[in-house]
Coordinates of C-alpha atoms in Angstrom, one line a residue:
X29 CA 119.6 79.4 119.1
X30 CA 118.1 82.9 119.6
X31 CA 115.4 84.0 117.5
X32 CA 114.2 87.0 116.7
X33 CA 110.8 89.0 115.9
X34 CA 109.5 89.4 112.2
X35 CA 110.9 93.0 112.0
X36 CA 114.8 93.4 111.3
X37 CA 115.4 97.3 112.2
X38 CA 115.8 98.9 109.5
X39 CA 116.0 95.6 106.9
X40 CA 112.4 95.7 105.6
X41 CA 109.3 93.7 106.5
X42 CA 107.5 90.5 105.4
X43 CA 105.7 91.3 102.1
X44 CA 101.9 90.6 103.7
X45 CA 103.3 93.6 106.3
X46 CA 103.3 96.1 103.2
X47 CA 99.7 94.8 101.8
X48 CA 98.7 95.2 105.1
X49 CA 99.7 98.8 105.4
X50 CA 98.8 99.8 102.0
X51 CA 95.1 99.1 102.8
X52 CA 95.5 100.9 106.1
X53 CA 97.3 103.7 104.2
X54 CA 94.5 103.7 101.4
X55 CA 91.7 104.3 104.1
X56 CA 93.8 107.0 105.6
X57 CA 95.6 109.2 103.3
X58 CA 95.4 113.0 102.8
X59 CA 92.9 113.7 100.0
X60 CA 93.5 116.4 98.1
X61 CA 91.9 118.8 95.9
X62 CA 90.8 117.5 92.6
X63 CA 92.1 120.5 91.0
X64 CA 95.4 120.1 92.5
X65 CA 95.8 116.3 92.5
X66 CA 99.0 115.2 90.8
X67 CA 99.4 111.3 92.6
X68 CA 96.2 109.4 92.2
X69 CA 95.3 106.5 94.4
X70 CA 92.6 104.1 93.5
X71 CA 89.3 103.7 95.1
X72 CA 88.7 104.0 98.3
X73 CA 85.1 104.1 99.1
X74 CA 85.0 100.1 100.0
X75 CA 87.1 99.4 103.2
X76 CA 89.7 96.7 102.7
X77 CA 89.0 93.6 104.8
X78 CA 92.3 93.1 106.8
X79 CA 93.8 90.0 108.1
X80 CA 96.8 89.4 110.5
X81 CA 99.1 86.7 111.3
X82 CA 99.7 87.8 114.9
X83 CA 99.4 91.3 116.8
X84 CA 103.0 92.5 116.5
X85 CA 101.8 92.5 112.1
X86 CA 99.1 94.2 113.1
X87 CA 101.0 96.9 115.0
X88 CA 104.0 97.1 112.8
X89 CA 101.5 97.4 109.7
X90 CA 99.4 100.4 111.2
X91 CA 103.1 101.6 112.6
X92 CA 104.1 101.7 108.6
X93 CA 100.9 103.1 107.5
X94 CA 100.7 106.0 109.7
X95 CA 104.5 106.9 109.1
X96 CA 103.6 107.2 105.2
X97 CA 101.2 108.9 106.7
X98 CA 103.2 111.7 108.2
X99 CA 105.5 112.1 105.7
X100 CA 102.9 111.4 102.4
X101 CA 103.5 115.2 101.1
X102 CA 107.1 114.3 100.8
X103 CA 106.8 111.5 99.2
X104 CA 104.7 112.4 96.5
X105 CA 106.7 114.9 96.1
X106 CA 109.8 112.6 95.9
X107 CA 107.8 110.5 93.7
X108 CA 107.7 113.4 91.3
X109 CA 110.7 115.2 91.6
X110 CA 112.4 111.9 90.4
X111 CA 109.6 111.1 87.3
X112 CA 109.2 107.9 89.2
X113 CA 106.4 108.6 89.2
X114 CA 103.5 108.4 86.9
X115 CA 104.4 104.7 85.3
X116 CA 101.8 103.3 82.9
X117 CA 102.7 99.9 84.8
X118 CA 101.9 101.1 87.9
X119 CA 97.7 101.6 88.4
X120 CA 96.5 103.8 90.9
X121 CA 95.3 100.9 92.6
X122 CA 98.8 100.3 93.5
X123 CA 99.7 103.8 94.4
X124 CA 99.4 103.2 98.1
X125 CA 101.7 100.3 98.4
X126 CA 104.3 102.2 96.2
X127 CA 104.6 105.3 98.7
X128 CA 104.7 102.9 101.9
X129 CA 107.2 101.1 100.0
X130 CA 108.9 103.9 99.8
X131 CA 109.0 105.7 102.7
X132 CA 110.3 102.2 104.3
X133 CA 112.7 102.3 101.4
X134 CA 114.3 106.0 102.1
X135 CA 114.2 104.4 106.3
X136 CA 117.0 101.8 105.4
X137 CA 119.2 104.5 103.3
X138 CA 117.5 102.7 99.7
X139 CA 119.8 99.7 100.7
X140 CA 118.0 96.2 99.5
X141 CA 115.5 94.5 101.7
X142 CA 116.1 91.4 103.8
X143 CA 114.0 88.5 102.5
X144 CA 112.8 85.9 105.1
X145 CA 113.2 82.6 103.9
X146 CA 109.5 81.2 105.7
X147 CA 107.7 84.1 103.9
X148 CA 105.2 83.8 100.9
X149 CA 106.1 86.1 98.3
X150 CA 103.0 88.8 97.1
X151 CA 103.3 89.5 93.5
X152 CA 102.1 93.5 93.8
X153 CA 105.0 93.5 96.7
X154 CA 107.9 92.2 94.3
X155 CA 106.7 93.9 91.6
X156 CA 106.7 97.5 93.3
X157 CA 110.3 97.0 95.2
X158 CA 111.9 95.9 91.9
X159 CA 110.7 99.3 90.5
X160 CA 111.6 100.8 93.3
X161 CA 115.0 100.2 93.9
X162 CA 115.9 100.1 90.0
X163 CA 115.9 104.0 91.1
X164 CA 116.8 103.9 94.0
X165 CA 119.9 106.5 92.8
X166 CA 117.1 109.0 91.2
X167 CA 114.7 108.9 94.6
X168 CA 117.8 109.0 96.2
X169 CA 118.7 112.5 94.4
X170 CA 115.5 113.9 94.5
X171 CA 114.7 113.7 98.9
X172 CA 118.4 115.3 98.7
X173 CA 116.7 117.8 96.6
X174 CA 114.0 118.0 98.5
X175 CA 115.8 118.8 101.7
X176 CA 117.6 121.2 100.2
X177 CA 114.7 123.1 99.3
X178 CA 113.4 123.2 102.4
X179 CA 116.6 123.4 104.7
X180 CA 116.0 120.4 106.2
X181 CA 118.6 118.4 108.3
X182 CA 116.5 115.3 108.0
X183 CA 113.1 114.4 107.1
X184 CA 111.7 114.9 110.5
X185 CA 112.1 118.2 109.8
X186 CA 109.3 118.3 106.9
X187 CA 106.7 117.7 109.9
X188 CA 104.5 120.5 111.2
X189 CA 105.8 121.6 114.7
X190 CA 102.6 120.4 116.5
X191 CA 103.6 116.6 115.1
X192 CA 107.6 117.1 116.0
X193 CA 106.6 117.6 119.7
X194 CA 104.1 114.9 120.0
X195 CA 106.5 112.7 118.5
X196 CA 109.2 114.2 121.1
X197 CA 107.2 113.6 124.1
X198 CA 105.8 109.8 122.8
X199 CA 109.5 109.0 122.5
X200 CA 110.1 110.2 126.1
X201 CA 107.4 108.3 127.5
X202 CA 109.0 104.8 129.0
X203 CA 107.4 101.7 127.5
X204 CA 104.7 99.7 129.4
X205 CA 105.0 95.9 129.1
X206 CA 102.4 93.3 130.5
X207 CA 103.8 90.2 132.2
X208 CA 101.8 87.2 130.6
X209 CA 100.8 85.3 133.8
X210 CA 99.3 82.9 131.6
X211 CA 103.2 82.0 130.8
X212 CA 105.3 82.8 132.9
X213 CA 106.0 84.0 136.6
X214 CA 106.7 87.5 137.7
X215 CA 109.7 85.8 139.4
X216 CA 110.7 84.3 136.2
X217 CA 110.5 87.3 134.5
X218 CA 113.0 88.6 137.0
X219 CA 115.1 86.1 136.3
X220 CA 115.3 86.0 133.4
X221 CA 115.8 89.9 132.5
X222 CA 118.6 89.5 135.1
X223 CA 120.2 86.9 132.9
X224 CA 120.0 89.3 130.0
X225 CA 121.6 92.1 131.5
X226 CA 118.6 94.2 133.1
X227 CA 119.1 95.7 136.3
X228 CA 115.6 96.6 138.2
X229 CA 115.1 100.6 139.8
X230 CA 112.7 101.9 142.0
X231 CA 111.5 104.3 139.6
X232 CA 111.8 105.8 136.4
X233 CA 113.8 108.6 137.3
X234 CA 116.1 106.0 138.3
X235 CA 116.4 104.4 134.6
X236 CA 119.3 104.0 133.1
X237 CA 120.5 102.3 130.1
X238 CA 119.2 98.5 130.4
X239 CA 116.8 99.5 133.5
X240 CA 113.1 98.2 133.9
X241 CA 111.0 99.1 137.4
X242 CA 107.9 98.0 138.7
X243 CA 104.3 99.7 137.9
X244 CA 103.4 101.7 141.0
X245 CA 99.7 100.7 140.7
X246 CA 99.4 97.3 138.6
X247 CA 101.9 94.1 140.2
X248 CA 102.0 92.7 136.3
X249 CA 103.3 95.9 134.4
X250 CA 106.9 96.5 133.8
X251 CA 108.6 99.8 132.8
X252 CA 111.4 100.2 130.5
X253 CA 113.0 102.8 128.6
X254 CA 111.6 103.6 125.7
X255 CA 115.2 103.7 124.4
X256 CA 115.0 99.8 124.4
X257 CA 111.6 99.0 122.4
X258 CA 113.5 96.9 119.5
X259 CA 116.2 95.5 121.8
X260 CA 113.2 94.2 123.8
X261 CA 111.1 93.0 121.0
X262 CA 114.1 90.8 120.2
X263 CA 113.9 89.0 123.6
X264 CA 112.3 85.9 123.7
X265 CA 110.3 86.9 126.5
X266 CA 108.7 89.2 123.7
X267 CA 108.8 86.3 120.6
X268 CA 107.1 83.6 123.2
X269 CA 104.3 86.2 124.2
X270 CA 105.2 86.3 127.4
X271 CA 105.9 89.9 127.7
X272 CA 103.4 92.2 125.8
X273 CA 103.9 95.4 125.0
X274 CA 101.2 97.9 125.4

């Protein structure tokens, strides 16, 4: 039976994921002016202690917190434009999880989350998506707004040009992967991406679709397409640890 990682593309994440990022998000956010403050997040001055089960919820938590991040400006403002936003149930304490929450919300098209049967359910987590997608048609309305305000074909757009090409160039960038020789073989390896459909090139300008080739200067690092990152988190190669991605 083939498993797969803890992240479903674009059907939510485990509810210690969204703690997780929230605290990241907390320590990280855009502060703004007190005279101009209109979303209020709760105290930050103490850093959060933060725990992970494994290193892919570390990296998929600080991956969620950053994208809020990025897009925070727009959605406050979505937060807003709705009158989701304030709630008297809601205390600024919780303000970060609700826009990381959202912005993962507005990523699946406000369609419900998976839950994962093996997870412990967080209380703050439930309590916030409930809210959440009870207006999920009024958030819904007011990004449409939103982008319609600012011309924007999607919300990439809202970013400052300097991010948009960073984020153009990371994407072109192929994906380094570490062979776990702790685990397994580079042989194996070979074998068994062969099995999975993965043909091996010289080089990267020889990449195709499902193409990896071989680190020019380290005999234990794989290249792949950066096309293929969660197509290749899903391999078991990737769930057993024996390929890490860098």
């Amino acid at each position: 039976e083939k498993r797969t990682m803890t992240l479903i593309e674009k059907s939510g994440y485990h509810d210690s994921i969204y703690i997780s990022a929230a605290k990241i998000f907390q320590g990280i956010h855009t502060k703004k002016n007190k005279d101009t403050i209109l979303v209020r997040y709760g105290d930050d001055s103490v850093s959060p202690m933060l725990t992970f089960k494994d290193e892919y919820f570390q990296r998929v938590s600080y991956e969620l917190a950053f994208n809020a991040l990025k897009y925070q400006d727009l959605l406050e403002e979505i937060l807003l434009d709705s009158c989701v936003y304030p709630c008297h149930s809601i205390p600024d304490e919780l303000t970060n999880l609700l826009v990381v929450m959202l912005y993962d919300l507005q990523e699946r098209k406000f369609q419900a989350r998976e839950i994962f049967d093996e997870e412990e359910p967080v209380a703050e987590v439930r309590k916030i998506e409930r809210y959440l997608y009870s207006f999920r048609t009024k958030l819904a309305a007011a990004l449409a707004r939103c982008r319609i305000k600012h011309d924007a074909l999607s919300i990439e757009c809202f970013l400052p040009e300097t991010i948009r090409k960073q984020a153009q160039r990371a994407s072109a960038l192929p994906l380094c992967v570490w062979i776990n020789t702790f685990k397994i073989s580079l042989q194996d390896v070979f074998g068994d991406l062969d099995k999975k459909g993965f043909r091996r090139v010289e080089s990267v300008s020889d990449f195709n679709r499902y193409t990896y080739c071989m680190d020019q200067h380290c005999n234990d690092v794989l290249l792949f397409p950066s096309s293929l990152k969660d197509e290749l988190l899903n391999l078991d190669l990737f769930v057993d640890c024996k390929l890490l991605l860098q």
